[in-house]
Amino acid sequence: MLADEFTQRTFAIRTALDSPGPDQHDRVCRLNVELQGVVTRIRELPGLSHFLLPSPFSDLQQAACEGPVIVVNASKYGCDALVVLVDRNPHHIPLSITKEGVRELSSKLKKLTVDAKSMDVTRELGIFMRELWHEVVSPIVNYLKTVHPFQSRIWWCPTAGFSLLPLHAAAQYRKGQRNLANLYISSYTPTLTALIHARRHALPHSASKGKHFVGIGQAQAKGENELACVGAELANIKQRIDGLATFTHIESQESCIARVTEELRKNEWVHLACHGIPNRKQPFESAFALHDGRFTIEQIIRCELQNPQFAYLSACHTTVGDEESPDEVIHLASAMQFAGFRSVIGTMWAVDDAQTSKIASTFYDNMKDESGCLDHTRAALALNETMKKLANIPFDQRILYIHLGA
């Protein structure tokens, strides 16, 4: 088989490179010619014409088949947005903010979200969101208004320092002025390819009775503060899911790494309520705190899942990645995507345990389609509607949740 030939040739090249000798150069060249022959034959197979080649833009453009994808970039040369549309060339929008300005916004936001744990920062966050609106989002929305109808979906693909900013929540927050959430339904994607993959190989939408849903809670992880509301959060979700899906509920000692891995493999839908522990120096060590230890990104992406559809991560900092290389987008939410989940709800900073049950309950009330069945493709709309309804919860808690994927 070609797959075996490809594996054999690549292994032989690695072996030759590790075996110095007078004929090493000739051996490597000969093996490389043989490998290229195998690659050429692989590219003749259906669907593999670009094997080991960059995807052509015509393929990447399909990421925008359900709405524009806005790639936002910061570099020493300037900051720009590139709006990818399915039916025309990308549109370039220069932004007035500088890379240093993006860094300053990130620092302001970090301080505000820390302060929010002990004081009301609603006014200060409103000022911050207006600045984000004027500096970054407003010029993009001005263009979107000309090509994309209101109340439809858009996807943000932030790079560099922009990946730390809540672009979906930018607004003027003044009386009579509509914010972004009233204009468009925002989602995020780490790359165009990730969004394309999230839409592939999905089984046909079927009756909810065929779905399997697991609620996983860990309120008393070793070395972490107790999460007093985890039990109530899962109980409220169970009330909303019963009759719509087969519901499995595991907590306390049952929420160990082996059992959670097993349940992820069996269930299409998962709700995780526990501590999220980011590691910004070694992002692959970021983890969920379970009964017997930390369930790391490295373990998550090794899971072989059957038909993962939707994951709700009710934990702190699940979209926080590498401190030095934010472009790499290695965090808990993206790990769930990499493992196969097509739609994920993540968090940009610390979650208030006292608010999670109300938010999750309202969210799942909005996850049913017109026929009353659960539908993972409604997640972005459900999150948008949830935050509009819950105007009485603290502002910082209304804007920290984001949707990733299809």
XYZ file of N, CA and C in Angstrom, residues 216 257 260-262 264-265 270 272 274-277 283-290 293-306 308 311 313 315 318 330-341 344:
159
model
N -19.922 16.246 33.346
C -18.768 15.881 34.184
C -18.493 17.018 35.153
N -9.462 10.576 35.586
C -8.972 10.692 34.209
C -9.438 9.531 33.337
N -13.309 9.804 32.680
C -13.615 10.928 31.799
C -13.197 10.616 30.362
N -12.035 10.008 30.190
C -11.581 9.604 28.856
C -12.573 8.650 28.209
N -13.045 7.687 28.997
C -14.024 6.712 28.504
C -15.327 7.397 28.081
N -15.786 10.560 27.209
C -15.580 11.393 26.025
C -15.660 10.546 24.756
N -15.182 9.324 24.829
C -15.211 8.446 23.664
C -16.632 8.031 23.306
N -20.684 16.919 25.589
C -20.051 16.897 26.909
C -20.125 18.282 27.545
N -18.331 20.061 30.807
C -17.299 19.931 31.844
C -17.398 21.099 32.821
N -15.545 22.254 36.125
C -14.418 21.977 37.005
C -13.443 23.147 36.932
N -12.288 23.004 37.554
C -11.242 24.024 37.427
C -10.494 23.840 36.105
N -10.293 24.947 35.401
C -9.408 24.950 34.246
C -8.085 25.570 34.670
N -6.986 24.907 34.332
C -5.671 25.355 34.791
C -4.774 25.601 33.581
N 2.095 25.181 27.328
C 0.651 25.077 27.097
C 0.117 23.652 26.991
N 0.943 22.705 26.560
C 0.453 21.327 26.483
C 0.183 20.738 27.867
N 0.661 21.427 28.917
C 0.392 21.007 30.293
C -0.844 21.685 30.867
N -1.494 22.570 30.113
C -2.778 23.124 30.544
C -3.744 21.960 30.743
N -4.655 22.095 31.728
C -5.413 20.903 32.117
C -6.736 21.246 32.783
N -7.612 20.239 32.834
C -8.790 20.258 33.694
C -8.429 19.511 34.975
N -8.830 20.059 36.119
C -8.511 19.439 37.406
C -9.576 18.396 37.741
N -9.193 17.114 37.729
C -10.107 16.022 38.030
C -9.763 15.393 39.376
N -6.116 13.877 39.437
C -5.016 14.621 38.833
C -5.471 15.510 37.697
N -4.531 15.947 36.913
C -4.805 16.887 35.833
C -4.945 16.178 34.498
N -6.046 16.472 33.838
C -6.338 15.928 32.517
C -5.816 16.938 31.502
N -4.623 16.690 30.963
C -3.889 17.684 30.183
C -4.286 17.698 28.713
N -3.891 18.770 28.039
C -4.110 18.879 26.599
C -3.494 17.683 25.880
N -2.308 17.289 26.299
C -1.640 16.163 25.658
C -2.487 14.902 25.729
N -3.165 14.688 26.878
C -4.034 13.519 27.021
C -5.320 13.678 26.212
N -5.841 14.885 26.173
C -7.102 15.132 25.462
C -6.958 14.820 23.977
N -5.883 15.314 23.365
C -5.754 15.160 21.912
C -5.418 13.725 21.513
N -5.069 12.889 22.496
C -4.820 11.478 22.200
C -6.084 10.631 22.273
N -7.165 11.210 22.764
C -8.421 10.477 22.858
C -8.928 10.135 21.450
N -9.385 8.913 21.283
C -9.956 8.485 20.006
C -11.472 8.504 20.165
N -12.087 9.576 19.696
C -13.508 9.799 19.928
C -14.342 9.290 18.756
N -15.562 8.822 19.054
C -16.400 8.193 18.031
C -17.123 9.219 17.157
N -17.691 13.035 18.184
C -17.801 14.222 19.046
C -18.483 15.374 18.320
N -18.948 20.522 22.937
C -18.350 20.552 24.280
C -18.534 21.932 24.885
N -17.239 24.054 28.033
C -16.169 24.042 29.036
C -16.471 25.093 30.096
N -15.280 26.220 32.855
C -14.041 26.241 33.630
C -13.293 27.526 33.286
N -10.164 28.728 29.576
C -10.036 27.603 28.641
C -9.601 28.022 27.236
N -2.665 27.101 21.332
C -2.699 25.849 22.085
C -3.367 26.132 23.429
N -4.621 25.743 23.545
C -5.336 25.908 24.804
C -6.392 24.805 24.930
N -7.101 24.773 26.044
C -8.021 23.672 26.316
C -9.153 23.589 25.293
N -9.693 24.738 24.899
C -10.790 24.724 23.930
C -10.320 24.224 22.567
N -9.149 24.675 22.124
C -8.648 24.209 20.822
C -8.267 22.731 20.880
N -7.864 22.245 22.062
C -7.566 20.817 22.211
C -8.828 19.985 22.003
N -9.963 20.475 22.511
C -11.226 19.773 22.301
C -11.585 19.774 20.815
N -11.305 20.886 20.131
C -11.528 20.931 18.683
C -10.625 19.930 17.966
N -9.355 19.913 18.354
C -8.393 19.013 17.717
C -8.811 17.558 17.941
N -9.394 17.270 19.115
C -9.852 15.912 19.413
C -11.065 15.536 18.576
N -11.731 16.534 17.962
C -12.825 16.230 17.060
C -14.124 16.960 17.304
N -14.258 17.657 18.438
C -15.514 18.363 18.714
C -15.699 19.495 17.707
N -17.540 24.254 20.256
C -17.026 24.319 21.638
C -17.353 25.681 22.242
